[in-house]
Amino acid sequence: DITERKAAEARARRLTQFYAALGECKRATLQCTSENELFRAVCRIMVESGGLRLAWIGLIDEASHEVKTVASFGAAQDYLSNIRITADATDPDGQGPTGNAVRENRPVWCQDFLHDVRTASWHARAARCGLGASASLPLRRRGAVIGALNMYSGVVNAFDEDLRQLSLEMARDIGLALDNFDREAERLAADSQLRQLSSAIEQSSESIVITDLEANIEYVNEAFVRNTGYSREEVIGRNPRILHTGKTPKTIYDELWRTITTGQSWKGDLYNRRKDGSEYVEHTTITPVRQADGRITHYVAVKEDVTEK
C-alpha cells in the first residue's frame, strides 16, 4: 500500500510549485509598474507555476459593496462568469470565503469547497471547474482591506499549514507593493507640482529670494538676476545686505527682523543698489517658511521694483 507515499509526493510537489510561484510573485512586485499589471501577473503565476486551477483578485466596490473581479487566470471564465460576491454580512452572497475574508479582515480556508455549507451558492460552477479547496486572503493597502486574493486547488485539503504560510506571505507582499505604488504616485505628483511651482517662480516678473534663518541666500530667481545684475553664483551663500544703499533707516530693518522672527510676514519699501551702482526702490514682502511641525526654516522675499511709482 503506497497511498501515504503517493500523498506525500503530491504534497511535496504542491509545496515545491508554491515555493516557485512565491519567488516569481516577489519578482513581479518589484518589476510591475502598476497594480493592474501586478494583479494579472500574480494570478497567472499562481496557475502556471503554482499548480492551481484558478486564481482571481477582487476589489470591493464602495458603492455596492460587491467584490468585483479585476484580474483572473485559469478556469476563470466558467467560474467567474456572472458571479456575484459581496462583503455585506446580511446578503447570502456575502457569506462565502471571499465575503468573510474582506469583511472580517482575515484569511478564510475552505478545504473541501464542494461540500462546505459556506460555498453552497457556488457549488455547481465549482464542480464544473474541478475545484477542490480554496484560500481567500484579504488584500490591504496602507492597512485597510481593499479586496481579496482568491486561489483554488483541484485537490481537497490542499492548503495545509505550509501552503497557508506561503499564501499569507504572498498576500503581504502584494500589500507592500500596493503601498509602494501609492508612494510612487504621490512622489510623481509632488515632483509635478514642484516643477510647476519652480516654473512659475522662474517666470515671475518679481524678484524672489529664499534665505536660511541667518539670512544667507539659498535661492534667487531669474527676475532677481535681471533686476540686480548679480548672477546666482555671486549671491548664493551671501547676505542680502550686499544690496543695501544705507538709505533705508535702521529702524526699518529692526522692525523687519522683529516681525519675521516671530512668525509674521513683513511688508515695506527698501532702498537697494544694483551691481552697476544704480539705485532703486523695492516693495518687499518677507514671509517665514514653516515645516509641517510649525518650525520656521527659511524666509522667502518677493520684491517688486517700484522706483518709477
XYZ file of N, CA and C in Angstrom, residues 78-272:
585
model
N -15.441 30.068 -16.716
C -16.574 29.256 -16.276
C -16.989 29.615 -14.856
N -16.006 29.802 -13.978
C -16.351 30.014 -12.575
C -16.827 31.446 -12.309
N -16.172 32.429 -12.891
C -16.445 33.826 -12.544
C -17.523 34.470 -13.400
N -17.957 33.789 -14.464
C -18.969 34.366 -15.340
C -20.252 34.676 -14.565
N -20.616 35.961 -14.531
C -21.844 36.428 -13.868
C -21.881 36.092 -12.373
N -20.730 35.860 -11.767
C -20.711 35.549 -10.343
C -20.995 36.811 -9.539
N -21.643 36.635 -8.400
C -21.916 37.781 -7.513
C -21.406 37.439 -6.119
N -20.487 38.258 -5.643
C -19.927 38.098 -4.300
C -19.916 39.472 -3.645
N -20.332 39.541 -2.406
C -20.429 40.816 -1.720
C -19.794 40.731 -0.343
N -19.479 41.910 0.195
C -18.937 41.984 1.553
C -20.027 42.251 2.579
N -21.275 42.291 2.123
C -22.415 42.577 3.001
C -22.768 41.333 3.818
N -22.718 41.447 5.141
C -22.982 40.306 6.018
C -24.439 39.868 5.968
N -25.340 40.737 5.555
C -26.763 40.404 5.510
C -27.169 39.772 4.190
N -26.248 39.709 3.246
C -26.534 39.172 1.917
C -26.041 37.726 1.843
N -26.861 36.788 1.336
C -26.406 35.396 1.196
C -25.126 35.270 0.377
N -24.939 36.172 -0.609
C -23.732 36.134 -1.426
C -22.524 36.738 -0.718
N -22.728 37.140 0.529
C -21.624 37.654 1.316
C -21.182 36.698 2.405
N -21.719 35.478 2.389
C -21.400 34.509 3.431
C -20.295 33.542 3.044
N -19.800 33.653 1.810
C -18.761 32.740 1.350
C -17.376 33.143 1.828
N -16.357 32.389 1.437
C -14.985 32.661 1.877
C -14.512 34.071 1.536
N -14.781 34.524 0.318
C -14.298 35.851 -0.073
C -14.983 36.944 0.721
N -16.297 36.848 0.853
C -17.037 37.856 1.621
C -16.574 37.928 3.059
N -16.372 36.780 3.680
C -15.903 36.758 5.066
C -14.486 37.295 5.184
N -13.645 36.980 4.201
C -12.249 37.418 4.253
C -12.144 38.938 4.228
N -12.876 39.593 3.316
C -12.761 41.043 3.206
C -13.519 41.758 4.322
N -14.606 41.155 4.770
C -15.401 41.810 5.811
C -14.731 41.709 7.180
N -14.136 40.547 7.461
C -13.554 40.306 8.782
C -12.046 40.478 8.800
N -11.463 40.826 7.651
C -10.027 41.074 7.563
C -9.218 39.881 8.084
N -9.520 38.720 7.553
C -8.811 37.510 7.968
C -8.811 36.507 6.820
N -7.804 35.624 6.767
C -7.799 34.596 5.719
C -8.873 33.551 5.990
N -9.485 33.076 4.939
C -10.516 32.034 5.063
C -10.096 30.859 4.186
N -9.958 29.702 4.817
C -9.551 28.481 4.111
C -10.751 27.565 3.984
N -10.949 27.034 2.805
C -12.048 26.089 2.568
C -11.429 24.827 1.958
N -11.268 23.791 2.764
C -10.511 22.614 2.348
C -11.324 21.637 1.499
N -12.633 21.762 1.534
C -13.478 20.894 0.700
C -14.593 21.768 0.135
N -14.268 22.457 -0.926
C -15.135 23.512 -1.439
C -16.521 22.987 -1.823
N -16.579 21.798 -2.408
C -17.849 21.275 -2.916
C -18.780 20.761 -1.827
N -18.270 20.631 -0.604
C -19.116 20.108 0.467
C -19.176 21.042 1.666
N -18.737 22.267 1.484
C -18.762 23.252 2.571
C -20.051 24.055 2.462
N -20.784 24.190 3.561
C -22.069 24.894 3.532
C -21.878 26.370 3.180
N -20.701 26.915 3.479
C -20.468 28.330 3.191
C -20.384 28.609 1.695
N -20.107 27.582 0.915
C -19.901 27.765 -0.521
C -21.052 27.202 -1.352
N -22.177 26.937 -0.712
C -23.299 26.288 -1.401
C -23.738 27.052 -2.648
N -23.685 28.382 -2.588
C -24.138 29.188 -3.724
C -23.286 28.975 -4.965
N -22.076 28.429 -4.780
C -21.144 28.328 -5.895
C -20.729 26.884 -6.190
N -21.447 25.910 -5.602
C -21.077 24.504 -5.787
C -21.157 24.068 -7.246
N -22.218 24.460 -7.932
C -22.425 23.983 -9.302
C -21.291 24.442 -10.215
N -20.956 25.714 -10.157
C -19.907 26.214 -11.037
C -18.536 25.686 -10.605
N -18.342 25.473 -9.299
C -17.076 24.924 -8.814
C -16.891 23.489 -9.290
N -17.985 22.723 -9.325
C -17.911 21.335 -9.795
C -17.528 21.297 -11.269
N -18.079 22.209 -12.063
C -17.743 22.256 -13.486
C -16.260 22.563 -13.700
N -15.694 23.343 -12.785
C -14.292 23.764 -12.931
C -13.320 22.837 -12.214
N -13.851 21.832 -11.503
C -12.978 20.892 -10.810
C -12.247 21.482 -9.627
N -12.899 22.327 -8.866
C -12.260 22.968 -7.721
C -12.393 22.092 -6.477
N -11.289 21.940 -5.730
C -11.317 21.100 -4.537
C -11.185 21.866 -3.245
N -10.271 22.842 -3.187
C -10.043 23.626 -1.974
C -9.764 25.065 -2.373
N -10.020 25.988 -1.437
C -9.824 27.397 -1.763
C -9.176 28.141 -0.608
N -8.558 29.261 -0.965
C -7.994 30.188 0.009
C -8.398 31.592 -0.394
N -8.983 32.343 0.539
C -9.360 33.734 0.297
C -8.597 34.596 1.292
N -7.735 35.461 0.754
C -6.836 36.243 1.604
C -7.102 37.725 1.409
N -7.367 38.451 2.490
C -7.614 39.890 2.338
C -6.375 40.612 1.818
N -6.586 41.533 0.907
C -5.513 42.394 0.408
C -5.667 43.760 1.055
N -4.550 44.310 1.526
C -4.588 45.577 2.249
C -3.740 46.628 1.555
N -4.246 47.824 1.570
C -3.483 48.984 1.129
C -3.434 49.952 2.295
N -2.204 50.198 2.774
C -1.997 51.074 3.925
C -2.857 50.652 5.120
N -2.921 49.360 5.302
C -3.606 48.805 6.467
C -5.081 48.571 6.289
N -5.696 49.109 5.254
C -7.137 48.959 5.040
C -7.407 47.885 4.000
N -8.402 47.032 4.256
C -8.746 45.966 3.317
C -9.411 46.562 2.080
N -8.890 46.206 0.912
C -9.454 46.728 -0.342
C -10.038 45.612 -1.206
N -9.763 44.357 -0.869
C -10.236 43.244 -1.678
C -9.629 41.943 -1.202
N -9.572 40.963 -2.109
C -9.075 39.645 -1.711
C -8.381 38.952 -2.870
N -7.361 38.175 -2.516
C -6.720 37.240 -3.444
C -7.370 35.883 -3.209
N -7.914 35.299 -4.259
C -8.628 34.022 -4.145
C -7.920 32.962 -4.992
N -7.594 31.849 -4.359
C -6.867 30.781 -5.048
C -7.606 29.459 -4.849
N -7.621 28.632 -5.897
C -8.369 27.376 -5.863
C -7.486 26.239 -6.365
N -7.421 25.191 -5.588
C -6.702 23.984 -5.988
C -7.714 22.952 -6.476
N -7.243 22.051 -7.316
C -8.109 20.964 -7.752
C -8.115 19.817 -6.762
N -7.384 19.970 -5.662
C -7.232 18.898 -4.675
C -7.888 19.302 -3.355
N -8.666 18.412 -2.779
C -9.245 18.638 -1.458
C -8.124 18.658 -0.416
N -8.278 19.530 0.578
C -7.304 19.646 1.686
C -5.915 20.078 1.194
N -5.887 20.834 0.111
C -4.598 21.225 -0.468
C -3.850 22.234 0.398
N -4.585 23.114 1.073
C -3.937 24.205 1.791
C -3.584 23.779 3.217
N -2.486 23.001 3.307
C -2.002 22.606 4.628
C -1.257 23.792 5.251
N -0.646 23.574 6.415
C -0.035 24.670 7.146
C 1.069 25.364 6.342
N 1.887 24.591 5.646
C 2.969 25.198 4.870
C 2.434 26.085 3.757
N 1.444 25.591 3.019
C 0.880 26.396 1.937
C 0.136 27.618 2.470
N -0.439 27.467 3.652
C -1.117 28.620 4.250
C -0.118 29.735 4.548
N 1.014 29.381 5.120
C 2.008 30.392 5.460
C 2.557 31.060 4.201
N 2.787 30.250 3.152
C 3.261 30.832 1.899
C 2.206 31.749 1.286
N 0.943 31.371 1.396
C -0.148 32.196 0.864
C -0.221 33.535 1.595
N -0.089 33.486 2.914
C -0.129 34.721 3.696
C 1.042 35.632 3.345
N 2.210 35.024 3.125
C 3.377 35.815 2.734
C 3.138 36.490 1.386
N 2.500 35.771 0.476
C 2.207 36.338 -0.830
C 1.262 37.531 -0.716
N 0.221 37.397 0.101
C -0.730 38.496 0.284
C -0.033 39.707 0.900
N 0.880 39.462 1.849
C 1.625 40.573 2.449
C 2.496 41.265 1.403
N 3.140 40.482 0.548
C 3.989 41.064 -0.493
C 3.170 41.950 -1.437
N 1.970 41.485 -1.774
C 1.113 42.278 -2.660
C 0.732 43.586 -1.969
N 0.398 43.512 -0.669
C 0.055 44.717 0.079
C 1.200 45.711 0.119
N 2.420 45.215 0.326
C 3.588 46.103 0.332
C 3.785 46.755 -1.032
N 3.555 45.971 -2.090
C 3.695 46.524 -3.438
C 2.649 47.613 -3.691
N 1.432 47.408 -3.213
C 0.392 48.419 -3.385
C 0.770 49.708 -2.654
N 1.330 49.563 -1.453
C 1.782 50.750 -0.719
C 2.881 51.472 -1.488
N 3.782 50.700 -2.101
C 4.865 51.309 -2.882
C 4.321 52.041 -4.105
N 3.297 51.446 -4.753
C 2.678 52.125 -5.900
C 2.105 53.472 -5.467
N 1.438 53.486 -4.307
C 0.850 54.727 -3.811
C 1.926 55.770 -3.523
N 3.009 55.324 -2.877
C 4.083 56.270 -2.561
C 4.728 56.826 -3.838
N 4.888 55.962 -4.835
C 5.477 56.417 -6.094
C 4.547 57.411 -6.790
N 3.232 57.139 -6.748
C 2.277 58.065 -7.359
C 2.307 59.412 -6.647
N 2.415 59.381 -5.322
C 2.493 60.622 -4.562
C 3.782 61.377 -4.889
N 4.886 60.618 -5.036
C 6.164 61.261 -5.366
C 6.097 61.934 -6.735
N 5.497 61.230 -7.713
C 5.384 61.798 -9.050
C 4.505 63.042 -9.045
N 3.410 62.983 -8.259
C 2.520 64.143 -8.169
C 3.249 65.313 -7.516
N 4.031 65.015 -6.468
C 4.787 66.076 -5.797
C 5.844 66.654 -6.731
N 6.504 65.784 -7.502
C 7.500 66.265 -8.454
C 6.867 67.163 -9.505
N 5.681 66.751 -9.976
C 4.987 67.554 -10.982
C 4.603 68.912 -10.402
N 4.100 68.894 -9.164
C 3.722 70.153 -8.518
C 4.948 71.040 -8.308
N 6.071 70.397 -7.921
C 7.295 71.154 -7.708
C 7.795 71.773 -9.007
N 7.707 71.010 -10.109
C 8.128 71.548 -11.399
C 7.266 72.745 -11.806
N 5.956 72.636 -11.567
C 5.064 73.737 -11.898
C 5.386 74.970 -11.061
N 5.622 74.729 -9.756
C 5.945 75.841 -8.867
C 7.268 76.479 -9.264
N 8.261 75.629 -9.568
C 9.566 76.141 -9.968
C 9.459 76.960 -11.244
N 8.669 76.464 -12.198
C 8.493 77.186 -13.456
C 7.824 78.539 -13.227
N 6.808 78.534 -12.349
C 6.100 79.788 -12.061
C 7.025 80.797 -11.392
N 7.856 80.329 -10.451
C 8.776 81.224 -9.753
C 9.815 81.775 -10.715
N 10.345 80.898 -11.575
C 11.378 81.332 -12.505
C 10.839 82.339 -13.518
N 9.562 82.210 -13.869
C 8.989 83.101 -14.881
C 8.333 84.342 -14.270
N 8.347 84.443 -12.951
C 7.741 85.601 -12.295
C 8.504 86.873 -12.646
N 7.785 87.965 -12.808
C 8.436 89.251 -13.083
C 8.971 89.885 -11.813
N 8.582 89.362 -10.653
C 9.054 89.880 -9.373
C 10.266 89.087 -8.904
N 11.199 89.760 -8.256
C 12.370 89.085 -7.702
C 11.946 88.232 -6.518
N 12.446 87.007 -6.468
C 12.156 86.105 -5.365
C 13.465 85.608 -4.788
N 13.605 85.753 -3.474
C 14.824 85.360 -2.776
C 14.436 84.473 -1.599
N 15.145 83.346 -1.436
C 14.936 82.472 -0.285
C 16.231 82.420 0.503
N 16.126 82.651 1.804
C 17.302 82.607 2.669
C 17.079 81.621 3.802
N 18.178 81.239 4.465
C 18.048 80.445 5.681
C 17.758 81.386 6.841
N 17.755 80.883 8.058
C 17.396 81.701 9.214
C 18.454 82.741 9.546
N 19.671 82.553 9.013
C 20.741 83.527 9.231
C 20.807 84.530 8.088
N 19.816 84.493 7.212
C 19.720 85.409 6.063
C 20.773 85.137 4.997
N 21.293 83.928 4.962
C 22.190 83.546 3.879
C 21.345 83.126 2.677
N 21.616 83.698 1.525
C 20.791 83.435 0.342
C 21.009 82.003 -0.142
N 19.899 81.276 -0.330
C 19.955 79.918 -0.866
C 19.383 79.829 -2.275
N 18.528 80.776 -2.640
C 17.912 80.719 -3.981
C 17.518 82.121 -4.413
N 17.714 82.418 -5.689
C 17.157 83.620 -6.320
C 16.616 83.212 -7.687
N 15.559 83.877 -8.107
C 15.005 83.529 -9.419
C 15.622 84.400 -10.522
N 15.191 84.158 -11.741
C 15.768 84.854 -12.894
C 15.474 86.351 -12.842
N 14.310 86.731 -12.310
C 13.979 88.160 -12.223
C 14.963 88.885 -11.313
N 15.395 88.231 -10.238
C 16.396 88.832 -9.348
C 17.688 89.096 -10.119
N 18.101 88.115 -10.912
C 19.328 88.266 -11.695
C 19.204 89.445 -12.651
N 18.066 89.555 -13.331
C 17.855 90.660 -14.273
C 17.809 92.011 -13.549
N 17.112 92.053 -12.427
C 16.879 93.324 -11.749
C 18.106 93.848 -11.019
N 18.969 92.950 -10.540
C 20.113 93.393 -9.733
C 21.427 93.386 -10.493
N 21.499 92.577 -11.551
C 22.751 92.460 -12.279
C 23.704 91.443 -11.685
N 23.355 90.866 -10.535
C 24.178 89.830 -9.927
C 23.778 88.455 -10.474
N 24.763 87.622 -10.707
C 24.464 86.241 -11.104
C 24.127 85.424 -9.858
N 23.563 84.262 -10.083
C 23.263 83.380 -8.960
C 24.535 83.018 -8.191
N 25.586 82.729 -8.930
C 26.830 82.312 -8.282
C 27.389 83.413 -7.386
N 27.119 84.662 -7.722
C 27.659 85.775 -6.943
C 26.904 86.009 -5.642
N 25.649 85.553 -5.558
C 24.851 85.881 -4.364
C 24.552 84.673 -3.479
N 24.571 83.447 -4.032
C 24.255 82.276 -3.210
C 25.263 82.183 -2.063
N 24.741 82.073 -0.856
C 25.588 81.997 0.334
C 25.900 83.343 0.949
N 25.550 84.427 0.265
C 25.825 85.761 0.799
C 24.561 86.345 1.426
N 24.730 87.459 2.143
C 23.622 88.123 2.824
C 23.014 89.179 1.898
N 21.692 89.371 1.928
C 21.059 90.385 1.070
C 21.559 91.803 1.327
N 22.344 92.014 2.385
C 22.840 93.368 2.650
C 23.788 93.862 1.551
N 24.206 92.943 0.661
C 25.042 93.392 -0.460
C 24.274 94.375 -1.344
N 22.951 94.408 -1.203
C 22.130 95.321 -1.996
C 21.894 96.649 -1.292
N 22.253 96.737 -0.010
C 21.894 97.923 0.765
C 22.613 99.175 0.269
N 21.896 100.293 0.331
C 22.469 101.591 -0.020
C 22.813 102.416 1.209
N 22.254 102.026 2.345
C 22.427 102.828 3.552
C 21.339 103.869 3.704
N 20.436 103.953 2.733
C 19.380 104.959 2.789
C 18.121 104.451 3.488
N 18.027 103.138 3.671
C 16.889 102.589 4.420
C 17.198 102.728 5.901
N 16.340 103.383 6.691
C 16.630 103.580 8.117
C 16.808 102.240 8.849
N 17.714 102.246 9.820
C 17.965 101.029 10.603
C 16.705 100.571 11.317
N 15.858 101.519 11.699
C 14.623 101.151 12.400
C 13.739 100.261 11.534
N 13.816 100.436 10.218
C 13.033 99.601 9.309
C 13.524 98.154 9.371
N 14.856 97.987 9.328
C 15.401 96.630 9.402
C 15.123 95.990 10.761
N 15.178 96.779 11.820
C 14.874 96.248 13.154
C 13.429 95.747 13.217
N 12.530 96.550 12.653
C 11.116 96.138 12.630
C 10.937 94.884 11.776
N 11.654 94.845 10.641
C 11.574 93.685 9.739
C 11.935 92.409 10.491
N 13.078 92.424 11.183
C 13.536 91.206 11.864
C 12.649 90.845 13.046
N 12.156 91.860 13.764
C 11.234 91.543 14.874
C 9.987 90.844 14.353
N 9.533 91.259 13.207
C 8.286 90.709 12.649
C 8.474 89.281 12.153
N 9.493 89.047 11.321
C 9.617 87.718 10.713
C 10.118 86.670 11.706
N 10.896 87.068 12.698
C 11.375 86.079 13.679
C 10.278 85.638 14.627
N 9.174 86.382 14.670
C 8.024 85.947 15.475
C 6.993 85.213 14.621
N 7.373 84.936 13.363
C 6.499 84.131 12.512
C 5.507 84.919 11.691
N 5.633 86.246 11.649
C 4.707 87.076 10.887
C 5.349 87.527 9.581
N 4.508 87.945 8.650
C 5.003 88.493 7.381
C 5.239 89.988 7.523
N 6.267 90.448 6.833
C 6.589 91.890 6.859
C 6.494 92.448 5.457
N 5.962 93.697 5.361
C 5.884 94.395 4.082
C 6.437 95.795 4.247
N 7.168 96.228 3.236
C 7.705 97.583 3.287
C 8.577 97.879 2.086
N 9.054 99.126 2.004
C 9.902 99.559 0.899
C 11.355 99.625 1.355
N 12.261 99.105 0.518
C 13.692 99.110 0.806
C 14.441 99.805 -0.327
N 15.427 100.615 0.045
C 16.269 101.297 -0.943
C 17.492 100.417 -1.193
N 17.634 99.931 -2.420
C 18.706 98.997 -2.749
C 19.571 99.506 -3.888
